[in-house]
mmCIF file of C-alpha atoms in Angstrom:
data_model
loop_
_atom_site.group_PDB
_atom_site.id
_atom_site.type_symbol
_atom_site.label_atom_id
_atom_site.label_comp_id
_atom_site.label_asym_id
_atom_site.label_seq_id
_atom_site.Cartn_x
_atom_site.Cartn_y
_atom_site.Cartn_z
ATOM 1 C CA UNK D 9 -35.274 -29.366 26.441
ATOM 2 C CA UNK D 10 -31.727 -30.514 25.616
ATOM 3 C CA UNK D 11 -31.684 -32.036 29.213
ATOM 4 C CA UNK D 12 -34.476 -33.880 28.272
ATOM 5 C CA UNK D 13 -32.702 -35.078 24.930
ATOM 6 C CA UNK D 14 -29.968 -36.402 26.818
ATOM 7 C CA UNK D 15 -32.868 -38.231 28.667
ATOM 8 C CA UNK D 16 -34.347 -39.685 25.915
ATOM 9 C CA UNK D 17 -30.599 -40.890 24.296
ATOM 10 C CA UNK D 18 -29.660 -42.341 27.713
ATOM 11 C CA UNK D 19 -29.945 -46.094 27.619
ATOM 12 C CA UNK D 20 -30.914 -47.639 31.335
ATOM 13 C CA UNK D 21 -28.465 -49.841 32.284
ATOM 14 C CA UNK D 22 -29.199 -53.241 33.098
ATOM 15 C CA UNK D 23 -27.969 -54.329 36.482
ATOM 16 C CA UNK D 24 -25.920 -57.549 35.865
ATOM 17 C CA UNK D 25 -26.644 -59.314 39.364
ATOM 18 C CA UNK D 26 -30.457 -59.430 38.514
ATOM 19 C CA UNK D 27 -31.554 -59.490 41.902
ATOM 20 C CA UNK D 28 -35.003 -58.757 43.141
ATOM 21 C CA UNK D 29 -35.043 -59.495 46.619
ATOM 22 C CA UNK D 30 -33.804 -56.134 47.895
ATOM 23 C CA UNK D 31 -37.188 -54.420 48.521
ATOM 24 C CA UNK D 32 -40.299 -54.719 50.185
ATOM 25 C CA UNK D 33 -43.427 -53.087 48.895
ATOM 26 C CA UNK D 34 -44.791 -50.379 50.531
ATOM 27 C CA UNK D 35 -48.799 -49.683 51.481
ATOM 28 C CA UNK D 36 -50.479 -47.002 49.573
ATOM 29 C CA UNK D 37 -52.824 -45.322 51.378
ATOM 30 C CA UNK D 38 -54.556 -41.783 50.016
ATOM 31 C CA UNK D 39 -56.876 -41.775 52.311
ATOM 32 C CA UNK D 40 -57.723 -38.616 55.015
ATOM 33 C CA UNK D 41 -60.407 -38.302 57.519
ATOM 34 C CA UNK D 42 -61.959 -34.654 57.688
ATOM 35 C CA UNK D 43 -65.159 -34.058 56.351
ATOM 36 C CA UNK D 44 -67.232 -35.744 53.351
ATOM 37 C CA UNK D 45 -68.491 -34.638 49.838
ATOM 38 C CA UNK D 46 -69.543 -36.526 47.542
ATOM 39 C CA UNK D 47 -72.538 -34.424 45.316
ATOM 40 C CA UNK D 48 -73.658 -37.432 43.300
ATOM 41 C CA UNK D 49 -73.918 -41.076 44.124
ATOM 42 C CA UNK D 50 -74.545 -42.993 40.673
ATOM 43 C CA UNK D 51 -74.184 -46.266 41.493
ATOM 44 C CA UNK D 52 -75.815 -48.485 38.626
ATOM 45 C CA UNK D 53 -73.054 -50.561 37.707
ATOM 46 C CA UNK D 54 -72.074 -52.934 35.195
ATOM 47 C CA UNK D 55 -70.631 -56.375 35.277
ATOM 48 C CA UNK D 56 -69.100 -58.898 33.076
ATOM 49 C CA UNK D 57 -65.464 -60.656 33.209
ATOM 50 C CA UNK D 58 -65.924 -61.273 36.837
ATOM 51 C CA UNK D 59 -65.256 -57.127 36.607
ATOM 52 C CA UNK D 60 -67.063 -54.400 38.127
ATOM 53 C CA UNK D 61 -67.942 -51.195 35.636
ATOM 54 C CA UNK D 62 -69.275 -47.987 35.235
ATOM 55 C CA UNK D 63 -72.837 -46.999 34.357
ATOM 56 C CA UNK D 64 -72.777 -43.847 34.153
ATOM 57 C CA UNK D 65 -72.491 -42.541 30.146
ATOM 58 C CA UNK D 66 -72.237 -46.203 29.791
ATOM 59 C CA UNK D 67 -69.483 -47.095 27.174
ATOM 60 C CA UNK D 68 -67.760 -43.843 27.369
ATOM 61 C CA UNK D 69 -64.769 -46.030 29.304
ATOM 62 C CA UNK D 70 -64.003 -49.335 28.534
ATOM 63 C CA UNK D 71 -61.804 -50.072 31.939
ATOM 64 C CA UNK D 72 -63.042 -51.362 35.313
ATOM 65 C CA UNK D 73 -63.868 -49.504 38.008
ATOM 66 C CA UNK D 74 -63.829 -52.055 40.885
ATOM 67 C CA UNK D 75 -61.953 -52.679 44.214
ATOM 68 C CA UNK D 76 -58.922 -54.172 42.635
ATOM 69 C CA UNK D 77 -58.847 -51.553 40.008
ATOM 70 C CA UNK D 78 -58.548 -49.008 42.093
ATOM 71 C CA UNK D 79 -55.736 -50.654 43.943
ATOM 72 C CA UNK D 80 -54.138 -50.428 40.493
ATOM 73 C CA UNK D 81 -54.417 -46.756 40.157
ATOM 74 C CA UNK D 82 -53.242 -46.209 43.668
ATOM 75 C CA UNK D 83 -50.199 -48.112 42.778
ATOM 76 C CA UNK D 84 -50.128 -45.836 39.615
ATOM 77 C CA UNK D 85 -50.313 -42.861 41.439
ATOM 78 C CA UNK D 86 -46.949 -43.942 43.864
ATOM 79 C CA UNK D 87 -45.044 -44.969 40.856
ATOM 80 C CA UNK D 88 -45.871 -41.180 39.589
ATOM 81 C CA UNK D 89 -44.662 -39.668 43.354
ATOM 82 C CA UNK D 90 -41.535 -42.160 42.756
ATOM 83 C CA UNK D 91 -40.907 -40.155 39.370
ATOM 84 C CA UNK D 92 -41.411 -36.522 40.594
ATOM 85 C CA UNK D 93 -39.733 -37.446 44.085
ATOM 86 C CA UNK D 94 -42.322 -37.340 45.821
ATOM 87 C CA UNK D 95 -43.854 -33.962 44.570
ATOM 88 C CA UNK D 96 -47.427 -34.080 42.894
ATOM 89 C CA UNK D 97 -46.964 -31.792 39.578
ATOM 90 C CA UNK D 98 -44.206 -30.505 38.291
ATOM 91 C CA UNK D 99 -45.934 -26.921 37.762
ATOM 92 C CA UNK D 100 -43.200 -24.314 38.964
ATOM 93 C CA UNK D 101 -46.010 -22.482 41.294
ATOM 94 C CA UNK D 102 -44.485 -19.948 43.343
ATOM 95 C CA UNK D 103 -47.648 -19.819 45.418
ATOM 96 C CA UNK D 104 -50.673 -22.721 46.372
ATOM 97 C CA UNK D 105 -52.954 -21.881 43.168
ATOM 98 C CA UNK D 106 -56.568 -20.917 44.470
ATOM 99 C CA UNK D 107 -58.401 -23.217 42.642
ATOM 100 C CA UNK D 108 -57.641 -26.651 41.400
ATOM 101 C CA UNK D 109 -59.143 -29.138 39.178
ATOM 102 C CA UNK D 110 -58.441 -33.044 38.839
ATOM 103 C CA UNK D 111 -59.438 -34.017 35.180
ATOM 104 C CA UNK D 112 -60.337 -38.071 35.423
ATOM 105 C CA UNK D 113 -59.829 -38.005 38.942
ATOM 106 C CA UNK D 114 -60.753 -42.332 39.693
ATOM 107 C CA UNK D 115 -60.000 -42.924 43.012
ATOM 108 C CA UNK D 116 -59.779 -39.086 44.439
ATOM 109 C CA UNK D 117 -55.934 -40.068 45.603
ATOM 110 C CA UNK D 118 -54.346 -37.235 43.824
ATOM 111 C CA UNK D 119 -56.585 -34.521 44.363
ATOM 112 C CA UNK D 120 -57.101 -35.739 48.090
ATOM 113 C CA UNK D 121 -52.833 -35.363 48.538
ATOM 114 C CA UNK D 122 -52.886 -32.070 46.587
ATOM 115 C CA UNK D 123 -56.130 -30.876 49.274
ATOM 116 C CA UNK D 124 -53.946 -32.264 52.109
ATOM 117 C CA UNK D 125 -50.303 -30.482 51.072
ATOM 118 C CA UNK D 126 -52.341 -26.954 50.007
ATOM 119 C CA UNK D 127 -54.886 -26.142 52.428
ATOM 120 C CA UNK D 128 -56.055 -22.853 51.233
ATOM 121 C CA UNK D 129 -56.336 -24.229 47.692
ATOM 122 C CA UNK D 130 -60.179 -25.877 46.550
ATOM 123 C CA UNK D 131 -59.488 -29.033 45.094
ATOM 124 C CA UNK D 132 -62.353 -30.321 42.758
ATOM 125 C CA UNK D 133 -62.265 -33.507 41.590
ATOM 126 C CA UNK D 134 -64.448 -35.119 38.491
ATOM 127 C CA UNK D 135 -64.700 -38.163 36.791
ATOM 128 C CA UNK D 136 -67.364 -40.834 35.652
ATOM 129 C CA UNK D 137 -67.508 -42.829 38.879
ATOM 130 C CA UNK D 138 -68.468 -42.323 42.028
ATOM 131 C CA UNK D 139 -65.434 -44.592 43.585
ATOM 132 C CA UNK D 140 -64.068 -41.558 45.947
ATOM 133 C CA UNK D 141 -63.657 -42.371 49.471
ATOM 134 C CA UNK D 142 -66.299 -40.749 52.008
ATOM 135 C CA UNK D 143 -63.725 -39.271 54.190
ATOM 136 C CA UNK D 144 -61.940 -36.455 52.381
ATOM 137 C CA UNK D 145 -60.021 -33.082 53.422
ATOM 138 C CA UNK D 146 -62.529 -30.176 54.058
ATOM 139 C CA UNK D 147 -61.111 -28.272 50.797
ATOM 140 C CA UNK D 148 -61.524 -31.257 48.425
ATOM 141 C CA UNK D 149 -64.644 -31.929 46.338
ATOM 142 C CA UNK D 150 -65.889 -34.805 43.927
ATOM 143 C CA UNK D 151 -68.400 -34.431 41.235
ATOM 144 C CA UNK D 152 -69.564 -37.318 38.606
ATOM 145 C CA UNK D 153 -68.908 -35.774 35.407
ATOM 146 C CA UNK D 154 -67.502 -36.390 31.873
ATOM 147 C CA UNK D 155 -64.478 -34.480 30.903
ATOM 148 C CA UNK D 156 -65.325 -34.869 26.882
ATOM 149 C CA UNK D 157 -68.811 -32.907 27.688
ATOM 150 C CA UNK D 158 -68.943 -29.231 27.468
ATOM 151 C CA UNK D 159 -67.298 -27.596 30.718
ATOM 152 C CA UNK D 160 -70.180 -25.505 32.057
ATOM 153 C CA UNK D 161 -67.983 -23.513 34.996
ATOM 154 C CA UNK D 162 -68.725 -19.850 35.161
ATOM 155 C CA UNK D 163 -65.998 -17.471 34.074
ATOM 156 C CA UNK D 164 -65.579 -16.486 38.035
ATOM 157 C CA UNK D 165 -65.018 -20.376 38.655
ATOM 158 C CA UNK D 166 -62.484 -20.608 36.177
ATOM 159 C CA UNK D 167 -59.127 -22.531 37.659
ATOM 160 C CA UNK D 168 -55.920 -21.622 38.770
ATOM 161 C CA UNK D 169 -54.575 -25.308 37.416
ATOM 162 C CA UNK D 170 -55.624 -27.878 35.804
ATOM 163 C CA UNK D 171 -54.114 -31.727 36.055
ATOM 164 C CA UNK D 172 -55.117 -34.118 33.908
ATOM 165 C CA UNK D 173 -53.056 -37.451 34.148
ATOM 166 C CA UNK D 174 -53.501 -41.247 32.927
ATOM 167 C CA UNK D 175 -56.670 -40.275 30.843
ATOM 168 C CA UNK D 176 -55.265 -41.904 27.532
ATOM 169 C CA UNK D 177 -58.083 -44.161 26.445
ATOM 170 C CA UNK D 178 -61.021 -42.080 27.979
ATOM 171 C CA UNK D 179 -60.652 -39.395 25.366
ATOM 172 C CA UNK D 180 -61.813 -38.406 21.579
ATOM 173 C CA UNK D 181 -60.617 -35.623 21.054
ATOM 174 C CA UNK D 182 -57.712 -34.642 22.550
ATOM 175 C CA UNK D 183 -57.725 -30.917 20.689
ATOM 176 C CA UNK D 184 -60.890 -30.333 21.899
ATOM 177 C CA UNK D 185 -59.918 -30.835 25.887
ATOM 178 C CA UNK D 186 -56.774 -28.927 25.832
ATOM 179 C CA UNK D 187 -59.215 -26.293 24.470
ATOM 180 C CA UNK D 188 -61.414 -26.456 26.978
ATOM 181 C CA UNK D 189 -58.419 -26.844 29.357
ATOM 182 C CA UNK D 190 -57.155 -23.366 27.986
ATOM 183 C CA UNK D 191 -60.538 -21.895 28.390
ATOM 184 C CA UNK D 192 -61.470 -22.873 31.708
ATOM 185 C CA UNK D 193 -58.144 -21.960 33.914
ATOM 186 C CA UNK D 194 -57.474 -18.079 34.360
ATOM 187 C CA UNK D 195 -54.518 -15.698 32.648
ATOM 188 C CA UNK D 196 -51.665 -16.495 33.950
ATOM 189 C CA UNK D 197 -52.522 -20.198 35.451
ATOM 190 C CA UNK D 198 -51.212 -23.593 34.534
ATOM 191 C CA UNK D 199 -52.633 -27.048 33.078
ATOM 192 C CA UNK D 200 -50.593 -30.310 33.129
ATOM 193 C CA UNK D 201 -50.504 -33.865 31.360
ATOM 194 C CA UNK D 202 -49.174 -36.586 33.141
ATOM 195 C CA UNK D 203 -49.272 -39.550 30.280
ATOM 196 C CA UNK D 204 -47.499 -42.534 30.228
ATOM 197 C CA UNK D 205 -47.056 -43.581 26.127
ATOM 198 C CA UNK D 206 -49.094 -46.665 26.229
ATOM 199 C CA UNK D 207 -45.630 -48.292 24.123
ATOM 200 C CA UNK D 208 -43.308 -50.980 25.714
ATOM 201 C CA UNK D 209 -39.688 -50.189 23.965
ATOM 202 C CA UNK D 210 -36.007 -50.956 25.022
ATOM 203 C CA UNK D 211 -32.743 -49.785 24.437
ATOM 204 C CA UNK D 212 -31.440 -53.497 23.532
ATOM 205 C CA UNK D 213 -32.781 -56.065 21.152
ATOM 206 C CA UNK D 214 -35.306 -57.545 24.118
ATOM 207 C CA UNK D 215 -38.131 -56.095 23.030
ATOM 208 C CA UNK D 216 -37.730 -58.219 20.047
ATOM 209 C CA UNK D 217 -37.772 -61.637 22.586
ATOM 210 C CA UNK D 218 -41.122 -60.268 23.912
ATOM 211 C CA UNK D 219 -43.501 -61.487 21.045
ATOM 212 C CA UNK D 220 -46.522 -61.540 23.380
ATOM 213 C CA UNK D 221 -45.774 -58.080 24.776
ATOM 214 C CA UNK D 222 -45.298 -56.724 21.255
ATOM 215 C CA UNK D 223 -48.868 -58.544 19.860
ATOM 216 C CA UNK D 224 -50.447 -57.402 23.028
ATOM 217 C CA UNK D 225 -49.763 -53.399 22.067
ATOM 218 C CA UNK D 226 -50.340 -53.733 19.017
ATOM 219 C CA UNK D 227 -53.737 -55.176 19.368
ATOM 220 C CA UNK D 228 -54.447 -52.628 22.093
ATOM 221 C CA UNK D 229 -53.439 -49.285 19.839
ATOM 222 C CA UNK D 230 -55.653 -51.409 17.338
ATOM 223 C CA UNK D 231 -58.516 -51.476 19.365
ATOM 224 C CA UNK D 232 -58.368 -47.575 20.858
ATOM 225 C CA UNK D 233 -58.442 -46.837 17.167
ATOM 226 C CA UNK D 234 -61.628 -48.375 16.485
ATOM 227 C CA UNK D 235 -63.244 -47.179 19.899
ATOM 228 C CA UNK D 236 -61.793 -43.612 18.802
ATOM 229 C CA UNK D 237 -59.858 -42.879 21.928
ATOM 230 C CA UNK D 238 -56.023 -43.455 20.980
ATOM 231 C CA UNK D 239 -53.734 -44.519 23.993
ATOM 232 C CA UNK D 240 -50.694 -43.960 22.183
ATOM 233 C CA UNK D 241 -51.146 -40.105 22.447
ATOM 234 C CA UNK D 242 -48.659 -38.868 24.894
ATOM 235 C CA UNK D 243 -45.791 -37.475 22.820
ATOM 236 C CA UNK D 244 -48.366 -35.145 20.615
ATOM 237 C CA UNK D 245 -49.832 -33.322 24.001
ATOM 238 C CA UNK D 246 -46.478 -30.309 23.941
ATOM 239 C CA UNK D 247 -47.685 -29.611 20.450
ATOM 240 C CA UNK D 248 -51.077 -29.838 20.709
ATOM 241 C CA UNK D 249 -50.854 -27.134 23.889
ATOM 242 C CA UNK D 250 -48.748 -24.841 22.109
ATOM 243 C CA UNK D 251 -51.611 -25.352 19.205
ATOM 244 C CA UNK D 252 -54.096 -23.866 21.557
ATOM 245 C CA UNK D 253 -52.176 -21.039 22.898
ATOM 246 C CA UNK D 254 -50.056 -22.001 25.846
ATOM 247 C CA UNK D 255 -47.092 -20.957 26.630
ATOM 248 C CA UNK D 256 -44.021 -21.416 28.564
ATOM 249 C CA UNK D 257 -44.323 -25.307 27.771
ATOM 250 C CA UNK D 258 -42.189 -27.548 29.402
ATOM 251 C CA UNK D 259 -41.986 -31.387 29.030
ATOM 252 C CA UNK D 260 -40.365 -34.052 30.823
ATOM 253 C CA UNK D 261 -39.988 -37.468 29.460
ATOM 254 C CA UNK D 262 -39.025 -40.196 31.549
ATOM 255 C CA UNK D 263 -38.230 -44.262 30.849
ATOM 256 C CA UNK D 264 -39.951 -46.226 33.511
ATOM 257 C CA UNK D 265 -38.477 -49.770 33.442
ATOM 258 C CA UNK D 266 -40.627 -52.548 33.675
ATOM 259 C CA UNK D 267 -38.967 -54.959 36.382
ATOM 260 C CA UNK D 268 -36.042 -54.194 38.389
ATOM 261 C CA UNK D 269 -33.363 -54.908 36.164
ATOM 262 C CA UNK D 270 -31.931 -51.376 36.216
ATOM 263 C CA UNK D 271 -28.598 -51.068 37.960
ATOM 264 C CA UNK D 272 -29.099 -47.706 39.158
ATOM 265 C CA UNK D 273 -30.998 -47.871 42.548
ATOM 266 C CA UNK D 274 -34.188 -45.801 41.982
ATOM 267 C CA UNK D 275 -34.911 -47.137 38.704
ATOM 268 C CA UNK D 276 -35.105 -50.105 40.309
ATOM 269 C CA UNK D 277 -37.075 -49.077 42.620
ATOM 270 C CA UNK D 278 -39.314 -47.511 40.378
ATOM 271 C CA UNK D 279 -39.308 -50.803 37.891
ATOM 272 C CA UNK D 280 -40.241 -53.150 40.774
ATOM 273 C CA UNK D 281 -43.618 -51.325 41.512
ATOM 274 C CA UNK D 282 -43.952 -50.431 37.667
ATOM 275 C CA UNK D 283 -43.892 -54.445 37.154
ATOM 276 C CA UNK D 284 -47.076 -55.465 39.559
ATOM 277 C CA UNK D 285 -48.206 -52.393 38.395
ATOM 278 C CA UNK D 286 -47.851 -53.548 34.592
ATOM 279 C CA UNK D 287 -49.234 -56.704 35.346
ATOM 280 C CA UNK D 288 -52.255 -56.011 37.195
ATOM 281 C CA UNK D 289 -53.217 -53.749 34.154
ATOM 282 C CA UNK D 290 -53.100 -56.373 31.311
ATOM 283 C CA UNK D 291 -56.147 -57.890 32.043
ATOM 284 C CA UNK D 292 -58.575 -54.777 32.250
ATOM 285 C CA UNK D 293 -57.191 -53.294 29.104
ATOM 286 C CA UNK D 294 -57.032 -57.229 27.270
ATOM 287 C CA UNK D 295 -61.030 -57.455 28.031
ATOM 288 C CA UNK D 296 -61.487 -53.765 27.503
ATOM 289 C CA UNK D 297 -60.177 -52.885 24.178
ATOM 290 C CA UNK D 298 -59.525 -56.826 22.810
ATOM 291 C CA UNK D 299 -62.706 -58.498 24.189
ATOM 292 C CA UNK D 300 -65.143 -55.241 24.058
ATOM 293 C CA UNK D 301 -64.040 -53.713 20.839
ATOM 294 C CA UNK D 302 -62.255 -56.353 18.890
ATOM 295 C CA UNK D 303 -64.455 -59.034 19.796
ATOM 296 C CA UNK D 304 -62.321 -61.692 21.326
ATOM 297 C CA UNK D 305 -63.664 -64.281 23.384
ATOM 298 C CA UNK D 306 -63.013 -64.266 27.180
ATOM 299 C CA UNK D 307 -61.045 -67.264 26.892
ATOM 300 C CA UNK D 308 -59.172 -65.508 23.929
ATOM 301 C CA UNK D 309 -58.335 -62.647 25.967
ATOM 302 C CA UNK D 310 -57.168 -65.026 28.916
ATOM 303 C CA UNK D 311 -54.607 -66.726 27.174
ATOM 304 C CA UNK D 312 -53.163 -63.558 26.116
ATOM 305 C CA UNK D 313 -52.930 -62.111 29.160
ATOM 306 C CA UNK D 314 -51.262 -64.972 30.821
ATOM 307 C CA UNK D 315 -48.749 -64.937 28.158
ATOM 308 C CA UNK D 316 -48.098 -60.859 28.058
ATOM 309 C CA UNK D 317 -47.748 -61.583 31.668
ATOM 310 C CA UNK D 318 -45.319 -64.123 31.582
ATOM 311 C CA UNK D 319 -43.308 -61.768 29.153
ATOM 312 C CA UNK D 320 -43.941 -58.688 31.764
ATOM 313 C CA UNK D 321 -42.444 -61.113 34.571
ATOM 314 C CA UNK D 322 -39.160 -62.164 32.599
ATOM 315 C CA UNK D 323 -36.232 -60.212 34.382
ATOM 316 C CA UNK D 324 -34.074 -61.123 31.028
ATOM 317 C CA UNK D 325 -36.548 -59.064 29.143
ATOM 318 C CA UNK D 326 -35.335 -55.248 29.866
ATOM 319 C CA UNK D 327 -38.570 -53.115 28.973
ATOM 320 C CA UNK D 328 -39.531 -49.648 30.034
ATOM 321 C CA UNK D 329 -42.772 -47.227 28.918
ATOM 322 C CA UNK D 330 -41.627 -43.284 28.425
ATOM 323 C CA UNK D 331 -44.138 -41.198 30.835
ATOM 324 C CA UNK D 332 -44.445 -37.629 29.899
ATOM 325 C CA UNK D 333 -44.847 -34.738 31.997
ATOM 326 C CA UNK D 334 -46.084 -31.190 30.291
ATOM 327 C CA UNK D 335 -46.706 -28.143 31.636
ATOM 328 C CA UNK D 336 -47.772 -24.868 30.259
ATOM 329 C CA UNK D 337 -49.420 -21.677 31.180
ATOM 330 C CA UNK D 338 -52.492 -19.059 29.898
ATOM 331 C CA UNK D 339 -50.409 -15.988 28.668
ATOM 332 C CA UNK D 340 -51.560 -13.245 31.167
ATOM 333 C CA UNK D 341 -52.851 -10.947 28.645
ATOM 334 C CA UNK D 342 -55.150 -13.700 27.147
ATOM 335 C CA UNK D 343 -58.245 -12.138 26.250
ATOM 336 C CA UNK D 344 -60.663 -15.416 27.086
#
């Protein structure tokens, strides 16, 4: 905990040659061809924006779920093997856990990596769209299903860990899940939150130059309020599992720049695919949470977004979101 103090205190240092030629992206590819399973196809979707949505519990989320979304969350999910070097969780498993559950899963990539690296675990994925690809490892699963309805798993298909990452937005209540979470995953096993804060800060005045930026958050925190799924939740999820009875809680907080204007190599790294990352999210959460809930017009919502992006695109602007990673286990004596 101290270590992650000293985190926390650190300022990133800006790197004063600015340069952002010095890396090519990558490809991000989750995909695996074994064998298929897919138990429900629910595939009346929703359109407006020029953007592809759910229809499933219709309302229940207010992003996309089309092709260039999930080329988003891909992205998402190699900034988050950037942060852990490369691992998947940070749970300190001594042994593949038996059974494994992907809370929110979206495009499968997680829970298809985690099925690929742990072969004798069963990987079961769920979330509210059927986007999955067809072709997935032998001992991964996906199931259409909403993770703030009761969990109806029998007591003998209760999980070794449970991962529940970038759901900030999707959920109500967030006391409720990690008591479900606790309830469903056996003595002894392990549940984790991977959350990024949904807050652009810095450890300069910058943040102040980024008017747009600063509006834009605002108005989104606004609009999560209304819809009565906070984004800004991340830093209340240690307390909230200690709360419900874990223990051994760990928590990891780390500042993912926005840009590469870090002088320190991996941050900038990290920042550079954080950036496209940043900016292909602005306009599914403007129309999401400004248009849907506040009301703003789709022209509105596209002058904001080309202005937050602007902002987002400014290497003088040094900006970073905190991501947290917590971890905590089901005392082995519980009872339930």
């Amino acid at each position: 905990q101290a270590q992650d103090t000293a985190l926390l205190q650190q300022p990133l240092e800006p790197d004063s040659l600015n340069s952002d030629t010095d890396s090519a992206f990558g490809s991000f590819d989750g995909n695996s061809s074994a064998s298929t399973s897919l138990a429900s196809s629910i595939l009346n979707y929703e359109y407006s924006n020029g953007r592809r949505y759910h229809g499933y519990r219709s309302g229940a989320y207010v992003l996309p779920n089309d092709d260039e979304e999930q080329d988003r969350l891909d992205l998402l999910h190699h900034i988050f093997l950037l942060m852990l070097g490369g691992k998947l969780s940070d749970v300190p498993f001594t042994h593949p856990p038996r059974r494994v559950l992907d809370v929110g899963t979206g495009t499968g990539i997680w829970a298809i990596d985690y099925a690929d690296e742990n072969p004798d675990s069963e990987v079961l994925g769920t979330d509210l769209s059927p986007i999955q690809p067809t072709w997935v490892p032998p001992n991964a699963k996906f199931y259409i299903d909403d993770a703030e309805s009761d969990w109806v798993y029998a007591d003998d298909e209760r999980f070794d860990f449970i991962h529940v990452r970038g759901m900030s937005g999707s959920i109500n209540d967030w006391d409720r899940l990690c008591e479900q979470a606790y309830a469903h995953v056996v003595p002894g096993g392990w549940v984790e939150f991977q959350e990024p804060e949904a807050w652009v800060s810095s450890d300069d005045d910058t943040i102040n130059q980024a008017v747009n930026v600063c509006q834009w958050q605002l108005l989104c925190n606004e609009a999560a309020a209304v819809f009565k799924k906070e984004i800004r939740i991340a830093d209340s999820l240690k307390q909230r599992m200690l709360d419900k009875g874990f223990v051994d809680l760990q928590e990891r907080i780390v500042k993912v720049p926005i840009g590469p204007w870090p002088k320190d190599p991996k941050m900038k790294e990290i920042g550079r695919y954080q950036r496209e990352h940043m900016a292909m999210g602005i306009e599914p959460y403007t129309f999401g949470f400004i248009g849907k809930v506040l009301g703003w017009s789709e022209q509105e919502c596209k002058i904001l977004i080309a202005k937050v992006v602007n902002e987002v695109r400014d290497r003088n602007l040094h900006l970073y979101i905190r991501f947290f990673f917590i971890v905590g286990r089901k005392p082995e004596n519980a009872v339930h």
